[in-house]
């Protein structure tokens, strides 16, 4: 087995191209150490002598492609990450939406759901809102390109850093919506039942008859080049209602892109009424 530092330039370029082909992510040579670190365990598992050998496996084996995608995609997320987003959602968005859409079902898309913390954070706040608005109904679709993290999201078992975060920031919600487990805490079934988890590549059109009222597209555009960012955002608009909101990550902006959205406040965009 060659050492990670010995990967040759041609193989690195080919792997980066493979990442782009299967995920759309714009990875550069600066990510070589990250790439090698993520792929090395798989090389060991397959008893392969080099990254070039693994490249050939991915090119020929369709089953290996999904494993490759699972390994190279970033899935770092936390419960209630970025408080201002959750303040907007619970204090402003939910009451206003319920006022203007009485009798309807709120449809929410967590578009880069990773291991589920975002989707479950949404569900917890929706359940809290239901205590004051008994006729409020909601549905959540949570998608990701990684089947591995989706499996973890469906299981709803959390531990370590993820659990520490909600324990520090939302202890009441932790006690209310999680059950003790020998290996951490498990999400309550009432939240799981409100969420449908599904595999989806953001560079492809989502096949759904629904129109979403709010889409959380956070901390994922940063992994794509400008052209792909525009494609993703425009595809997302295609499944949103005309008065919907789009939520981005703290390091993301649409200011330099051509999109059908207008800035509302930090990280929050609304559909441009002129283009609706």
GROMACS .gro file of C-alpha atoms in nm:
model
  276
    1UNK     CA    1   0.000   0.000   0.000
    2UNK     CA    2   0.147   0.337  -0.097
    3UNK     CA    3   0.149   0.605   0.171
    4UNK     CA    4  -0.113   0.879   0.146
    5UNK     CA    5   0.153   1.139   0.068
    6UNK     CA    6   0.271   0.937  -0.234
    7UNK     CA    7  -0.044   0.975  -0.440
    8UNK     CA    8   0.059   1.089  -0.786
    9UNK     CA    9  -0.075   1.403  -0.954
   10UNK     CA   10  -0.253   1.218  -1.234
   11UNK     CA   11  -0.443   0.994  -0.992
   12UNK     CA   12  -0.536   1.292  -0.775
   13UNK     CA   13  -0.671   1.476  -1.079
   14UNK     CA   14  -0.870   1.170  -1.186
   15UNK     CA   15  -1.019   1.129  -0.837
   16UNK     CA   16  -1.117   1.496  -0.824
   17UNK     CA   17  -1.285   1.459  -1.164
   18UNK     CA   18  -1.468   1.153  -1.033
   19UNK     CA   19  -1.591   1.349  -0.731
   20UNK     CA   20  -1.726   1.616  -0.964
   21UNK     CA   21  -1.885   1.361  -1.196
   22UNK     CA   22  -2.081   1.185  -0.923
   23UNK     CA   23  -2.152   1.472  -0.680
   24UNK     CA   24  -2.099   1.796  -0.871
   25UNK     CA   25  -1.866   1.917  -0.595
   26UNK     CA   26  -1.578   2.138  -0.706
   27UNK     CA   27  -1.283   1.992  -0.522
   28UNK     CA   28  -0.926   2.119  -0.577
   29UNK     CA   29  -0.578   1.974  -0.532
   30UNK     CA   30  -0.567   2.149  -0.193
   31UNK     CA   31  -0.808   1.880  -0.070
   32UNK     CA   32  -0.565   1.597  -0.150
   33UNK     CA   33  -0.492   1.512   0.214
   34UNK     CA   34  -0.864   1.510   0.296
   35UNK     CA   35  -0.940   1.288  -0.004
   36UNK     CA   36  -0.667   1.044   0.078
   37UNK     CA   37  -0.765   1.025   0.442
   38UNK     CA   38  -1.125   0.944   0.357
   39UNK     CA   39  -1.041   0.686   0.091
   40UNK     CA   40  -0.752   0.511   0.266
   41UNK     CA   41  -0.972   0.286   0.489
   42UNK     CA   42  -1.151   0.161   0.179
   43UNK     CA   43  -0.820   0.078   0.010
   44UNK     CA   44  -0.723  -0.123   0.315
   45UNK     CA   45  -1.060  -0.300   0.322
   46UNK     CA   46  -1.022  -0.400  -0.043
   47UNK     CA   47  -0.651  -0.489  -0.004
   48UNK     CA   48  -0.558  -0.249  -0.282
   49UNK     CA   49  -0.202  -0.133  -0.335
   50UNK     CA   50  -0.267   0.222  -0.456
   51UNK     CA   51  -0.522   0.497  -0.506
   52UNK     CA   52  -0.494   0.432  -0.879
   53UNK     CA   53  -0.614   0.076  -0.817
   54UNK     CA   54  -0.912   0.211  -0.625
   55UNK     CA   55  -0.987   0.456  -0.904
   56UNK     CA   56  -1.022   0.162  -1.142
   57UNK     CA   57  -1.260  -0.013  -0.900
   58UNK     CA   58  -1.491   0.291  -0.882
   59UNK     CA   59  -1.487   0.331  -1.260
   60UNK     CA   60  -1.596  -0.031  -1.313
   61UNK     CA   61  -1.821  -0.112  -1.015
   62UNK     CA   62  -2.153   0.073  -0.983
   63UNK     CA   63  -2.199  -0.050  -0.627
   64UNK     CA   64  -1.866   0.109  -0.533
   65UNK     CA   65  -1.977   0.445  -0.671
   66UNK     CA   66  -2.226   0.503  -0.386
   67UNK     CA   67  -1.965   0.406  -0.129
   68UNK     CA   68  -1.728   0.653  -0.294
   69UNK     CA   69  -1.993   0.927  -0.274
   70UNK     CA   70  -2.054   0.848   0.093
   71UNK     CA   71  -1.684   0.880   0.171
   72UNK     CA   72  -1.607   1.204  -0.015
   73UNK     CA   73  -1.911   1.410   0.084
   74UNK     CA   74  -1.895   1.628   0.394
   75UNK     CA   75  -2.169   1.565   0.650
   76UNK     CA   76  -2.085   1.779   0.949
   77UNK     CA   77  -2.398   1.922   1.108
   78UNK     CA   78  -2.537   2.004   1.451
   79UNK     CA   79  -2.873   2.058   1.617
   80UNK     CA   80  -2.988   2.422   1.599
   81UNK     CA   81  -2.675   2.540   1.422
   82UNK     CA   82  -2.676   2.921   1.377
   83UNK     CA   83  -2.935   3.056   1.625
   84UNK     CA   84  -3.054   3.347   1.409
   85UNK     CA   85  -3.195   3.100   1.154
   86UNK     CA   86  -3.399   2.923   1.420
   87UNK     CA   87  -3.515   3.250   1.573
   88UNK     CA   88  -3.644   3.356   1.231
   89UNK     CA   89  -3.813   3.022   1.171
   90UNK     CA   90  -3.988   2.994   1.509
   91UNK     CA   91  -4.058   3.358   1.595
   92UNK     CA   92  -4.134   3.507   1.254
   93UNK     CA   93  -4.186   3.250   0.980
   94UNK     CA   94  -4.414   2.996   1.149
   95UNK     CA   95  -4.667   3.248   1.294
   96UNK     CA   96  -4.680   3.446   0.969
   97UNK     CA   97  -4.719   3.136   0.755
   98UNK     CA   98  -4.999   2.999   0.975
   99UNK     CA   99  -5.179   3.334   0.968
  100UNK     CA  100  -5.171   3.347   0.587
  101UNK     CA  101  -5.227   2.975   0.514
  102UNK     CA  102  -5.486   2.857   0.766
  103UNK     CA  103  -5.603   2.504   0.697
  104UNK     CA  104  -5.304   2.420   0.476
  105UNK     CA  105  -5.007   2.193   0.545
  106UNK     CA  106  -4.665   2.354   0.574
  107UNK     CA  107  -4.419   2.175   0.346
  108UNK     CA  108  -4.052   2.194   0.438
  109UNK     CA  109  -3.744   2.067   0.257
  110UNK     CA  110  -3.416   2.008   0.436
  111UNK     CA  111  -3.211   1.983   0.118
  112UNK     CA  112  -2.874   1.876   0.257
  113UNK     CA  113  -2.992   1.680   0.556
  114UNK     CA  114  -2.673   1.484   0.633
  115UNK     CA  115  -2.729   1.283   0.953
  116UNK     CA  116  -3.062   1.449   1.031
  117UNK     CA  117  -2.987   1.711   1.295
  118UNK     CA  118  -3.131   1.993   1.086
  119UNK     CA  119  -3.451   1.807   0.996
  120UNK     CA  120  -3.511   1.709   1.358
  121UNK     CA  121  -3.441   2.065   1.473
  122UNK     CA  122  -3.711   2.182   1.231
  123UNK     CA  123  -3.952   1.917   1.358
  124UNK     CA  124  -3.895   2.009   1.722
  125UNK     CA  125  -3.978   2.374   1.658
  126UNK     CA  126  -4.283   2.278   1.455
  127UNK     CA  127  -4.406   2.059   1.740
  128UNK     CA  128  -4.350   2.343   1.984
  129UNK     CA  129  -4.552   2.574   1.758
  130UNK     CA  130  -4.835   2.319   1.741
  131UNK     CA  131  -4.888   2.364   2.114
  132UNK     CA  132  -5.013   2.717   2.041
  133UNK     CA  133  -5.175   2.645   1.705
  134UNK     CA  134  -5.361   2.316   1.732
  135UNK     CA  135  -5.469   2.313   1.367
  136UNK     CA  136  -5.111   2.357   1.240
  137UNK     CA  137  -4.990   2.072   1.018
  138UNK     CA  138  -4.651   2.019   0.861
  139UNK     CA  139  -4.448   1.773   0.654
  140UNK     CA  140  -4.070   1.756   0.617
  141UNK     CA  141  -3.868   1.609   0.333
  142UNK     CA  142  -3.502   1.556   0.421
  143UNK     CA  143  -3.263   1.463   0.139
  144UNK     CA  144  -2.895   1.398   0.095
  145UNK     CA  145  -2.667   1.237  -0.161
  146UNK     CA  146  -2.505   1.013   0.101
  147UNK     CA  147  -2.696   0.694   0.175
  148UNK     CA  148  -2.476   0.631   0.479
  149UNK     CA  149  -2.572   0.953   0.656
  150UNK     CA  150  -2.937   0.909   0.558
  151UNK     CA  151  -2.935   0.572   0.730
  152UNK     CA  152  -2.802   0.740   1.044
  153UNK     CA  153  -3.069   1.010   1.015
  154UNK     CA  154  -3.346   0.752   0.990
  155UNK     CA  155  -3.214   0.573   1.296
  156UNK     CA  156  -3.218   0.898   1.493
  157UNK     CA  157  -2.958   0.792   1.750
  158UNK     CA  158  -2.718   1.065   1.858
  159UNK     CA  159  -2.413   1.086   2.079
  160UNK     CA  160  -2.093   1.282   2.129
  161UNK     CA  161  -2.050   1.633   1.990
  162UNK     CA  162  -2.393   1.642   1.830
  163UNK     CA  163  -2.566   1.555   2.155
  164UNK     CA  164  -2.343   1.789   2.358
  165UNK     CA  165  -2.452   2.082   2.139
  166UNK     CA  166  -2.825   2.043   2.199
  167UNK     CA  167  -2.764   1.962   2.566
  168UNK     CA  168  -2.597   2.302   2.602
  169UNK     CA  169  -2.828   2.510   2.382
  170UNK     CA  170  -3.171   2.345   2.416
  171UNK     CA  171  -3.179   2.126   2.729
  172UNK     CA  172  -3.560   2.140   2.755
  173UNK     CA  173  -3.606   2.014   2.398
  174UNK     CA  174  -3.348   1.744   2.460
  175UNK     CA  175  -3.546   1.609   2.754
  176UNK     CA  176  -3.877   1.640   2.571
  177UNK     CA  177  -3.795   1.489   2.231
  178UNK     CA  178  -3.514   1.241   2.301
  179UNK     CA  179  -3.521   0.914   2.490
  180UNK     CA  180  -3.226   0.768   2.680
  181UNK     CA  181  -3.036   0.494   2.501
  182UNK     CA  182  -2.741   0.288   2.615
  183UNK     CA  183  -2.531   0.452   2.343
  184UNK     CA  184  -2.667   0.808   2.353
  185UNK     CA  185  -3.014   0.954   2.297
  186UNK     CA  186  -3.278   0.852   2.041
  187UNK     CA  187  -3.524   1.087   1.870
  188UNK     CA  188  -3.892   1.045   1.962
  189UNK     CA  189  -4.110   0.860   1.713
  190UNK     CA  190  -4.348   1.156   1.688
  191UNK     CA  191  -4.071   1.353   1.515
  192UNK     CA  192  -3.959   1.065   1.294
  193UNK     CA  193  -4.312   1.020   1.168
  194UNK     CA  194  -4.315   1.378   1.037
  195UNK     CA  195  -4.002   1.336   0.823
  196UNK     CA  196  -3.940   1.147   0.501
  197UNK     CA  197  -3.573   1.084   0.429
  198UNK     CA  198  -3.471   1.031   0.066
  199UNK     CA  199  -3.158   1.019  -0.148
  200UNK     CA  200  -3.119   1.315  -0.384
  201UNK     CA  201  -2.845   1.483  -0.588
  202UNK     CA  202  -2.897   1.859  -0.581
  203UNK     CA  203  -2.782   1.891  -0.941
  204UNK     CA  204  -3.089   1.692  -1.047
  205UNK     CA  205  -3.452   1.800  -1.042
  206UNK     CA  206  -3.634   1.679  -0.734
  207UNK     CA  207  -3.929   1.464  -0.837
  208UNK     CA  208  -4.214   1.574  -0.616
  209UNK     CA  209  -4.571   1.698  -0.668
  210UNK     CA  210  -4.535   1.920  -0.361
  211UNK     CA  211  -4.443   2.287  -0.356
  212UNK     CA  212  -4.232   2.377  -0.056
  213UNK     CA  213  -4.299   2.678   0.163
  214UNK     CA  214  -3.948   2.691   0.303
  215UNK     CA  215  -3.625   2.524   0.195
  216UNK     CA  216  -3.317   2.485   0.414
  217UNK     CA  217  -3.021   2.473   0.173
  218UNK     CA  218  -2.749   2.538   0.426
  219UNK     CA  219  -2.375   2.489   0.410
  220UNK     CA  220  -2.378   2.296   0.084
  221UNK     CA  221  -2.343   2.556  -0.194
  222UNK     CA  222  -1.990   2.634  -0.073
  223UNK     CA  223  -1.879   2.298  -0.217
  224UNK     CA  224  -1.984   2.390  -0.572
  225UNK     CA  225  -1.858   2.636  -0.832
  226UNK     CA  226  -2.071   2.936  -0.934
  227UNK     CA  227  -2.226   2.765  -1.236
  228UNK     CA  228  -2.337   2.465  -1.031
  229UNK     CA  229  -2.460   2.693  -0.752
  230UNK     CA  230  -2.688   2.873  -0.995
  231UNK     CA  231  -2.815   2.544  -1.132
  232UNK     CA  232  -2.892   2.411  -0.785
  233UNK     CA  233  -3.069   2.726  -0.669
  234UNK     CA  234  -3.280   2.745  -0.984
  235UNK     CA  235  -3.376   2.377  -0.954
  236UNK     CA  236  -3.476   2.438  -0.593
  237UNK     CA  237  -3.691   2.734  -0.698
  238UNK     CA  238  -3.877   2.500  -0.932
  239UNK     CA  239  -4.030   2.315  -0.636
  240UNK     CA  240  -4.104   2.617  -0.416
  241UNK     CA  241  -4.427   2.813  -0.375
  242UNK     CA  242  -4.431   3.176  -0.485
  243UNK     CA  243  -4.414   3.314  -0.130
  244UNK     CA  244  -4.157   3.065  -0.002
  245UNK     CA  245  -3.832   3.129   0.182
  246UNK     CA  246  -3.485   2.992   0.109
  247UNK     CA  247  -3.239   2.955   0.398
  248UNK     CA  248  -2.864   2.944   0.327
  249UNK     CA  249  -2.559   2.883   0.545
  250UNK     CA  250  -2.366   3.154   0.726
  251UNK     CA  251  -2.083   3.152   0.466
  252UNK     CA  252  -2.312   3.153   0.163
  253UNK     CA  253  -2.470   3.427  -0.047
  254UNK     CA  254  -2.662   3.467  -0.372
  255UNK     CA  255  -2.535   3.820  -0.434
  256UNK     CA  256  -2.303   3.722  -0.720
  257UNK     CA  257  -2.536   3.468  -0.878
  258UNK     CA  258  -2.825   3.503  -1.119
  259UNK     CA  259  -3.120   3.353  -0.933
  260UNK     CA  260  -3.496   3.410  -0.889
  261UNK     CA  261  -3.452   3.516  -0.526
  262UNK     CA  262  -3.417   3.845  -0.343
  263UNK     CA  263  -3.236   3.912  -0.017
  264UNK     CA  264  -3.456   3.950   0.292
  265UNK     CA  265  -3.208   3.932   0.579
  266UNK     CA  266  -2.886   3.752   0.661
  267UNK     CA  267  -2.912   3.393   0.527
  268UNK     CA  268  -3.281   3.443   0.438
  269UNK     CA  269  -3.408   3.488   0.081
  270UNK     CA  270  -3.758   3.513  -0.060
  271UNK     CA  271  -3.880   3.432  -0.410
  272UNK     CA  272  -3.853   3.741  -0.630
  273UNK     CA  273  -4.217   3.847  -0.689
  274UNK     CA  274  -4.129   3.981  -1.035
  275UNK     CA  275  -4.008   3.635  -1.139
  276UNK     CA  276  -4.264   3.434  -0.942
   0.00000   0.00000   0.00000
